[in-house]
Tab-separated table of C-alpha atoms in Angstrom:
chain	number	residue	atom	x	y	z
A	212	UNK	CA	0.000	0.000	0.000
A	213	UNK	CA	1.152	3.457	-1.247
A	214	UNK	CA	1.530	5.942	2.132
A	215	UNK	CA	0.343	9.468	1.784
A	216	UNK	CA	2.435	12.045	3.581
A	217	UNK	CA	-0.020	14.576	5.581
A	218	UNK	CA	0.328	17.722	3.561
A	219	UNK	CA	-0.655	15.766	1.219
A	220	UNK	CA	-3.486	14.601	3.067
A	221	UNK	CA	-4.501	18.371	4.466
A	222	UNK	CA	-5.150	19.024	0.821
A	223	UNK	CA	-8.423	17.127	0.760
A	224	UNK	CA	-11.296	19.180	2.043
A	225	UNK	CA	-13.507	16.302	3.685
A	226	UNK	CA	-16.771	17.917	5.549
A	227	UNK	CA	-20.183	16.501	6.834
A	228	UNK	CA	-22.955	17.037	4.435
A	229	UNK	CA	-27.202	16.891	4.513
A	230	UNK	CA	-28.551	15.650	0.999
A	231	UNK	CA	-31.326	18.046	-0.156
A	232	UNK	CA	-32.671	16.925	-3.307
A	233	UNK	CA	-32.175	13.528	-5.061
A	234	UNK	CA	-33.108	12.204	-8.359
A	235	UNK	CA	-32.625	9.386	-10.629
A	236	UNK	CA	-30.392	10.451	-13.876
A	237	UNK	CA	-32.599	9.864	-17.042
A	238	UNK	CA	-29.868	8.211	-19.265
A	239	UNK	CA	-28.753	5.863	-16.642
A	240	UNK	CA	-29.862	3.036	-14.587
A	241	UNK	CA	-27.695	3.163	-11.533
A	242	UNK	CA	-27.345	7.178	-11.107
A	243	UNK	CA	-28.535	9.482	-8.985
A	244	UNK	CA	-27.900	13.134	-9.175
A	245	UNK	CA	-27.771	14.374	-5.906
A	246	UNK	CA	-27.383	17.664	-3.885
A	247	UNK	CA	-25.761	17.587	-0.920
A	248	UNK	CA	-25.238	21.104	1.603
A	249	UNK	CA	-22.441	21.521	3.153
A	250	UNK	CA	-22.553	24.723	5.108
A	251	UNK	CA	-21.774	27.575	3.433
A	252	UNK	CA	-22.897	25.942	-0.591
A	253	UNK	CA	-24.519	23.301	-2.174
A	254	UNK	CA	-22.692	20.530	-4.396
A	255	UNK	CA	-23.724	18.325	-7.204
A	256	UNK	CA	-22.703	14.921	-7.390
A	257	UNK	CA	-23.524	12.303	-9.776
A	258	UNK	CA	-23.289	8.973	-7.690
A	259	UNK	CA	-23.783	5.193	-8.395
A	260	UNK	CA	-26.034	4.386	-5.219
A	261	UNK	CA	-29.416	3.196	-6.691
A	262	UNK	CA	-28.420	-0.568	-6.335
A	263	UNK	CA	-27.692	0.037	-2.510
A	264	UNK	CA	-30.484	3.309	-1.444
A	265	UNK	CA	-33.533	4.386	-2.491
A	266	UNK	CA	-34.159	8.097	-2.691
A	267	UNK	CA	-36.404	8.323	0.112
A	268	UNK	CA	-33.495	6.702	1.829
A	269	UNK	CA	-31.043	9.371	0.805
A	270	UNK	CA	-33.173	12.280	1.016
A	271	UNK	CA	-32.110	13.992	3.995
A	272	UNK	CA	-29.382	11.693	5.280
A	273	UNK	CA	-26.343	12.990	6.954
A	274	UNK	CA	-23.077	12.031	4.952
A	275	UNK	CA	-19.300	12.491	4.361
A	276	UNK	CA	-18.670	14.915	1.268
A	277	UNK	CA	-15.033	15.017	-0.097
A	278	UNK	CA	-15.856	18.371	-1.464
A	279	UNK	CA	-12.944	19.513	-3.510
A	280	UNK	CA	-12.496	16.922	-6.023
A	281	UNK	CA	-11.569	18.344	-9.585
A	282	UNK	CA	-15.381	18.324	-11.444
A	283	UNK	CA	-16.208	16.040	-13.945
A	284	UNK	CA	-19.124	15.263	-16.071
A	285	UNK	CA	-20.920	11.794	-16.082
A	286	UNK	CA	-23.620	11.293	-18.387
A	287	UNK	CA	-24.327	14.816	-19.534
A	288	UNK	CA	-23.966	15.794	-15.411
A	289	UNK	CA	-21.912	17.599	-13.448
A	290	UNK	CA	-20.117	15.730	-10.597
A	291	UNK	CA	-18.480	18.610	-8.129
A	292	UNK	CA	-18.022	16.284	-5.174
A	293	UNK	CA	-18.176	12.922	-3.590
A	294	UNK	CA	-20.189	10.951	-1.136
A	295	UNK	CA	-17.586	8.791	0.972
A	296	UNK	CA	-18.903	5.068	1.044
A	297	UNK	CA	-17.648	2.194	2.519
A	298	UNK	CA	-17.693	-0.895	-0.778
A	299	UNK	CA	-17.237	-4.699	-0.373
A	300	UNK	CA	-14.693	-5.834	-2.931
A	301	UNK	CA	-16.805	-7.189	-5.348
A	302	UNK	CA	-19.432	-4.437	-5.000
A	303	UNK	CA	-22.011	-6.210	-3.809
A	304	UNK	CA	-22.317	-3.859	-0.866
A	305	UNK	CA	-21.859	0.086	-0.360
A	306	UNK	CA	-22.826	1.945	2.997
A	307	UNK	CA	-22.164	5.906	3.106
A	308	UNK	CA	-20.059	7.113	6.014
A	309	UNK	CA	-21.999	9.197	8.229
A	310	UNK	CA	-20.869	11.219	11.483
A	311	UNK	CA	-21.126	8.990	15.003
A	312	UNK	CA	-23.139	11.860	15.930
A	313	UNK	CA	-25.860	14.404	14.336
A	314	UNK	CA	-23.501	17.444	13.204
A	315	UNK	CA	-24.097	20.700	11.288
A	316	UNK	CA	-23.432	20.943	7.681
A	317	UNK	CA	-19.692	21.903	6.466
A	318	UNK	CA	-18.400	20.682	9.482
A	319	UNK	CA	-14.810	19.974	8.617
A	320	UNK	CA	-13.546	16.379	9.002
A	321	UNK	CA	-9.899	16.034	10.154
């Protein structure tokens, strides 16, 4: 396994999140385009969860948000951010990370 020195690390601006708005992506079967506030802005990401949640399941939930991750488009979308998950292997499983505890929005994680 590859180590990561910590400045590194400090680069990556991880914060706690509350999804706002999720929907399924019209041109494909296992996206969801989802907004997620986290404190002081709301981010788009375009995420592979419908095998794992449904949107009722999402809608509202407290996650993990790696927020500055270089943008990219998937399927016509723009994809700002990303929701930290915990994945089996073989992808048979995928559980978002969520705080121990209830915490505001943009709270950073360190």
């Amino acid at each position: 396994m590859e180590t990561v020195a910590y400045p590194d690390f400090a680069k990556l601006e991880i914060r706690t999140g509350r999804i706002t708005d999720v929907k399924r992506h019209e041109n494909a079967d296992k996206l969801y385009i989802v907004q997620i506030n986290v404190g002081d802005r709301s981010l788009q990401t375009v995420t592979s969860l419908v095998p794992y949640y449904t949107e009722e399941e999402l809608l509202h939930k407290q996650v993990v948000v790696l927020c500055n991750l270089q943008k990219a488009k998937m399927r016509g979308e723009t994809s700002e951010c990303m929701l930290l998950c915990a994945e089996t292997d073989d992808g048979s499983e995928s559980v978002l990370l969520t705080p121990e505890r209830v915490m505001p929005a943009g709270v950073r994680i360190v």
